[in-house]
Structures are given as structure tokens and as C-alpha cells.
mmCIF file of C-alpha atoms in Angstrom:
data_model
loop_
_atom_site.group_PDB
_atom_site.id
_atom_site.type_symbol
_atom_site.label_atom_id
_atom_site.label_comp_id
_atom_site.label_asym_id
_atom_site.label_seq_id
_atom_site.Cartn_x
_atom_site.Cartn_y
_atom_site.Cartn_z
ATOM 1 C CA MET A 201 96.182 61.908 75.427
ATOM 2 C CA PRO A 202 95.818 65.286 77.135
ATOM 3 C CA SER A 203 98.064 66.028 80.101
ATOM 4 C CA LYS A 204 96.522 66.412 83.526
ATOM 5 C CA ALA A 205 95.937 69.952 84.698
ATOM 6 C CA PRO A 206 98.040 70.936 87.700
ATOM 7 C CA PRO A 207 96.192 70.857 91.027
ATOM 8 C CA THR A 208 94.568 74.099 91.960
ATOM 9 C CA ILE A 209 95.780 76.083 94.961
ATOM 10 C CA PHE A 210 92.483 75.321 96.686
ATOM 11 C CA ARG A 211 93.012 71.577 96.282
ATOM 12 C CA GLN A 212 96.600 71.892 97.583
ATOM 13 C CA ILE A 213 95.365 73.762 100.654
ATOM 14 C CA VAL A 214 92.663 71.162 101.286
ATOM 15 C CA ASN A 215 95.200 68.334 100.910
ATOM 16 C CA GLY A 216 97.566 70.100 103.312
ATOM 17 C CA VAL A 217 94.815 70.573 105.891
ATOM 18 C CA VAL A 218 93.695 66.947 105.563
ATOM 19 C CA TRP A 219 97.253 65.685 106.065
ATOM 20 C CA ALA A 220 97.758 68.019 109.042
ATOM 21 C CA VAL A 221 94.580 66.654 110.646
ATOM 22 C CA VAL A 222 95.630 63.045 109.966
ATOM 23 C CA VAL A 223 99.097 63.597 111.454
ATOM 24 C CA ALA A 224 97.670 65.416 114.497
ATOM 25 C CA ALA A 225 95.123 62.643 115.064
ATOM 26 C CA ALA A 226 97.830 59.971 114.783
ATOM 27 C CA ALA A 227 100.032 61.863 117.256
ATOM 28 C CA LEU A 228 97.160 62.142 119.736
ATOM 29 C CA ILE A 229 96.294 58.470 119.369
ATOM 30 C CA LEU A 230 99.922 57.569 120.034
ATOM 31 C CA ALA A 231 100.104 59.922 123.028
ATOM 32 C CA VAL A 232 97.095 58.206 124.593
ATOM 33 C CA ALA A 233 97.491 54.599 123.365
ATOM 34 C CA LEU A 234 101.269 54.118 123.565
ATOM 35 C CA PRO A 235 101.382 54.459 127.372
ATOM 36 C CA LEU A 236 98.900 51.579 127.605
ATOM 37 C CA ALA A 237 101.616 49.271 126.266
ATOM 38 C CA PHE A 238 103.744 50.210 129.279
ATOM 39 C CA GLY A 239 100.981 49.745 131.852
ATOM 40 C CA ASP A 240 100.118 53.427 132.174
ATOM 41 C CA ARG A 241 96.480 54.496 132.205
ATOM 42 C CA PRO A 242 94.727 57.453 130.563
ATOM 43 C CA HIS A 243 91.901 59.214 132.438
ATOM 44 C CA THR A 244 89.731 62.145 131.476
ATOM 45 C CA VAL A 245 89.631 64.913 134.083
ATOM 46 C CA LEU A 246 86.036 66.063 134.499
ATOM 47 C CA THR A 247 86.430 69.045 136.849
ATOM 48 C CA GLY A 248 88.591 72.137 137.109
ATOM 49 C CA SER A 249 89.875 71.316 140.594
ATOM 50 C CA MET A 250 93.489 71.104 139.352
ATOM 51 C CA GLU A 251 93.492 74.282 137.243
ATOM 52 C CA PRO A 252 95.672 75.795 135.949
ATOM 53 C CA THR A 253 97.912 72.692 135.994
ATOM 54 C CA ILE A 254 95.249 70.357 134.592
ATOM 55 C CA SER A 255 91.946 71.589 133.176
ATOM 56 C CA ALA A 256 88.559 69.935 132.841
ATOM 57 C CA GLY A 257 88.593 67.940 129.604
ATOM 58 C CA ASP A 258 92.301 67.145 129.717
ATOM 59 C CA VAL A 259 93.410 63.520 129.560
ATOM 60 C CA VAL A 260 96.039 62.596 132.125
ATOM 61 C CA ILE A 261 98.360 59.642 131.712
ATOM 62 C CA ASP A 262 99.006 57.889 135.024
ATOM 63 C CA ALA A 263 101.901 55.565 135.750
ATOM 64 C CA ARG A 264 101.103 52.908 138.326
ATOM 65 C CA ILE A 265 103.233 53.286 141.434
ATOM 66 C CA SER A 266 103.385 51.847 144.898
ATOM 67 C CA PRO A 267 101.903 54.233 147.466
ATOM 68 C CA LEU A 268 105.319 54.087 149.172
ATOM 69 C CA ASP A 269 106.823 55.769 146.077
ATOM 70 C CA ALA A 270 104.476 58.770 146.223
ATOM 71 C CA ARG A 271 105.996 62.060 147.357
ATOM 72 C CA VAL A 272 104.547 65.325 148.624
ATOM 73 C CA GLY A 273 103.950 67.513 145.569
ATOM 74 C CA ASP A 274 103.130 64.610 143.222
ATOM 75 C CA VAL A 275 99.854 64.773 141.323
ATOM 76 C CA VAL A 276 98.159 61.415 141.834
ATOM 77 C CA THR A 277 94.960 59.694 140.742
ATOM 78 C CA PHE A 278 93.058 57.699 143.348
ATOM 79 C CA ARG A 279 89.581 56.329 144.041
ATOM 80 C CA ASP A 280 87.226 58.822 145.656
ATOM 81 C CA PRO A 281 86.978 57.797 149.344
ATOM 82 C CA GLU A 282 83.242 58.589 149.300
ATOM 83 C CA ASP A 283 82.419 56.999 145.911
ATOM 84 C CA GLN A 284 84.769 54.227 144.789
ATOM 85 C CA SER A 285 83.416 54.371 141.227
ATOM 86 C CA LYS A 286 84.966 57.833 140.721
ATOM 87 C CA LEU A 287 88.590 58.786 140.259
ATOM 88 C CA ILE A 288 90.136 61.965 141.664
ATOM 89 C CA THR A 289 93.349 63.548 140.409
ATOM 90 C CA HIS A 290 94.855 65.886 143.045
ATOM 91 C CA ARG A 291 98.206 66.966 144.474
ATOM 92 C CA VAL A 292 99.689 65.168 147.515
ATOM 93 C CA LYS A 293 99.990 67.554 150.481
ATOM 94 C CA ARG A 294 100.909 65.099 153.225
ATOM 95 C CA ILE A 295 101.672 61.380 153.666
ATOM 96 C CA ARG A 296 101.599 59.565 157.004
ATOM 97 C CA ARG A 297 102.291 55.875 157.559
ATOM 98 C CA SER A 298 100.190 53.940 160.051
ATOM 99 C CA GLY A 299 100.937 50.231 160.197
ATOM 100 C CA SER A 300 100.245 48.598 156.829
ATOM 101 C CA HIS A 301 98.453 51.667 155.464
ATOM 102 C CA LEU A 302 99.387 55.118 154.283
ATOM 103 C CA TRP A 303 97.204 58.127 155.047
ATOM 104 C CA PHE A 304 97.204 60.741 152.314
ATOM 105 C CA THR A 305 96.095 64.337 152.428
ATOM 106 C CA THR A 306 95.472 65.629 148.900
ATOM 107 C CA GLN A 307 94.100 68.825 147.461
ATOM 108 C CA GLY A 308 93.198 70.170 144.045
ATOM 109 C CA ASP A 309 95.302 73.195 143.054
ATOM 110 C CA ALA A 310 92.100 75.246 142.612
ATOM 111 C CA ASN A 311 90.423 73.940 145.794
ATOM 112 C CA ASN A 312 90.520 75.281 149.324
ATOM 113 C CA THR A 313 89.572 71.939 150.895
ATOM 114 C CA THR A 314 91.562 68.744 151.278
ATOM 115 C CA GLU A 315 90.742 65.040 151.119
ATOM 116 C CA HIS A 316 91.975 62.574 153.708
ATOM 117 C CA TRP A 317 92.112 58.968 152.596
ATOM 118 C CA ARG A 318 94.093 55.815 153.151
ATOM 119 C CA ILE A 319 95.525 53.107 150.979
ATOM 120 C CA ALA A 320 97.290 49.854 151.731
ATOM 121 C CA ALA A 321 101.078 50.208 151.541
ATOM 122 C CA ASN A 322 101.127 47.360 149.005
ATOM 123 C CA GLY A 323 98.289 48.889 146.939
ATOM 124 C CA GLU A 324 98.449 50.779 143.663
ATOM 125 C CA LEU A 325 98.298 54.456 142.973
ATOM 126 C CA GLY A 326 98.508 56.468 139.764
ATOM 127 C CA ARG A 327 101.095 59.256 139.414
ATOM 128 C CA VAL A 328 100.354 61.737 136.621
ATOM 129 C CA VAL A 329 103.121 61.575 134.012
ATOM 130 C CA TYR A 330 101.663 64.115 131.593
ATOM 131 C CA ALA A 331 98.392 65.676 130.483
ATOM 132 C CA ILE A 332 96.991 66.120 126.980
ATOM 133 C CA PRO A 333 94.829 69.245 126.786
ATOM 134 C CA TRP A 334 91.201 69.136 125.585
ATOM 135 C CA ILE A 335 91.180 65.574 124.226
ATOM 136 C CA GLY A 336 88.922 64.412 127.028
ATOM 137 C CA HIS A 337 86.148 66.630 125.681
ATOM 138 C CA VAL A 338 86.042 64.417 122.583
ATOM 139 C CA ALA A 339 85.932 61.260 124.717
ATOM 140 C CA VAL A 340 83.094 62.648 126.823
ATOM 141 C CA LEU A 341 81.294 63.929 123.714
ATOM 142 C CA THR A 342 81.258 60.457 122.146
ATOM 143 C CA HIS A 343 78.982 59.247 124.962
ATOM 144 C CA THR A 344 76.227 61.757 124.166
ATOM 145 C CA PRO A 345 73.607 61.693 121.383
ATOM 146 C CA TRP A 346 74.986 64.952 119.914
ATOM 147 C CA GLY A 347 78.504 63.540 119.999
ATOM 148 C CA LEU A 348 77.403 60.421 118.152
ATOM 149 C CA LEU A 349 75.721 62.638 115.591
ATOM 150 C CA LEU A 350 78.766 64.889 115.135
ATOM 151 C CA LEU A 351 81.440 62.191 115.142
ATOM 152 C CA VAL A 352 79.685 59.420 113.196
ATOM 153 C CA VAL A 353 76.589 60.534 111.306
ATOM 154 C CA VAL A 354 77.884 63.870 109.942
ATOM 155 C CA PRO A 355 81.118 62.386 108.502
ATOM 156 C CA LEU A 356 79.109 59.551 106.902
ATOM 157 C CA LEU A 357 76.746 62.078 105.320
ATOM 158 C CA LEU A 358 79.703 64.113 104.032
ATOM 159 C CA LEU A 359 81.217 60.986 102.469
ATOM 160 C CA ALA A 360 77.859 60.115 100.867
ATOM 161 C CA VAL A 361 77.506 63.639 99.416
ATOM 162 C CA ASP A 362 81.073 63.477 98.081
ATOM 163 C CA GLU A 363 80.352 60.155 96.358
ATOM 164 C CA LEU A 364 77.101 61.467 94.868
ATOM 165 C CA VAL A 365 78.900 64.525 93.497
ATOM 166 C CA LYS A 366 81.489 62.235 91.874
ATOM 167 C CA ILE A 367 78.724 60.169 90.286
ATOM 168 C CA TRP A 368 76.720 63.123 88.988
ATOM 169 C CA ARG A 369 79.623 65.313 87.865
ATOM 170 C CA PRO A 370 80.534 64.538 84.258
ATOM 171 C CA SER A 371 83.987 63.092 83.783
ATOM 172 C CA GLN A 372 86.560 65.304 82.059
ATOM 173 C CA GLU A 373 87.729 62.374 79.894
ATOM 174 C CA GLY A 374 85.655 61.906 76.799
ATOM 175 C CA ALA A 375 83.822 65.178 77.300
ATOM 176 C CA ILE A 376 82.281 66.869 74.267
ATOM 177 C CA GLY A 377 84.910 68.706 72.299
ATOM 178 C CA ASP A 378 87.727 66.512 73.670
ATOM 179 C CA PRO A 379 89.970 65.482 70.791
ATOM 180 C CA GLY A 380 90.592 62.061 72.426
#
């Protein structure tokens, strides 16, 4: 039986790249999913209002805190006072207590305007623990037709082409002239 030929340098490079991508993807999944086990929440930042600290497309991981635990200088995520369906991630500039509520003044690092909003003292607020650059672009992309095409259809087509090549390429075993 003939011995197998050693892998070519090209194949070794491809294998190395594939493993690097797999490890990087696993690390990113852990960085986003692991905090969920501890009650933290990931959010995609959609604007550049916090640049250069946090850029549009970054995913921030928020730890839930009591509004009483927030401090001036913290970067927090809160519901937009004008549109409760949106989240805003900005830096705390001022906190003032008024009865059972706290009044916050927040501002994006890249903004020249502030937001004034209130939250119940026994409510919940998100404090940014860390940010993962660029990953949010992928999350946003998956909700578009082009993203679906790039992330689902193209890989499926590549797998289909690879399988067809394997079917049509003659096997090295039992080839003409093989002494086996």
C-alpha cells in the first residue's frame, strides 16, 4: 500500500487559517455569551456618540446595577427618555436624588449635548463592563438581505462546490498506473 504524501504547504496554511478563524469565533462567542450566564447583557452600539471609547458597531457588555450604585464617570446603558424602545449608552456626568427617583445627566463622549432623565431608585441600570470592537456589525448585518446572503447562502454554496469537486475529482487510490 503506498504511503500518503505529506500535506502541501498550501494545505497547511489553509488548515492554520481555518483553525485560527474557529478559535477566534469561539473566543468571540464566549466573550458575548458567557456574560449572559451571570446576568449581564450584550448590546450593539449603533452610533458613534461614545467615540473614541466605544465605536458604532461595537458590542458592549452591561452588568445590571442599582441606579444608586452608578457613579459620575461610569458609562451606562439606559432607555432613551424620548423613545423607550431604544437604548442609549453614554457617560454619567451628574446624578441628583429627588425622593424615590434619581435624575441623571449623561453625555456621549463625542457629543456636545446632554440628556436629562430619571429612574426609580429601585430600578435597574446597565453599567458597561467591556466592549468588543466591530462584532455588532455582524449582528446588524444578519438582519439585512445582503447579510443573509453573505452569512448563509454563500457558505452553503461554497460547501456544495467543495462536495461536487470531491465527487468529480478522481480518487488517487486505484488510479491508472497504481501498483495497488
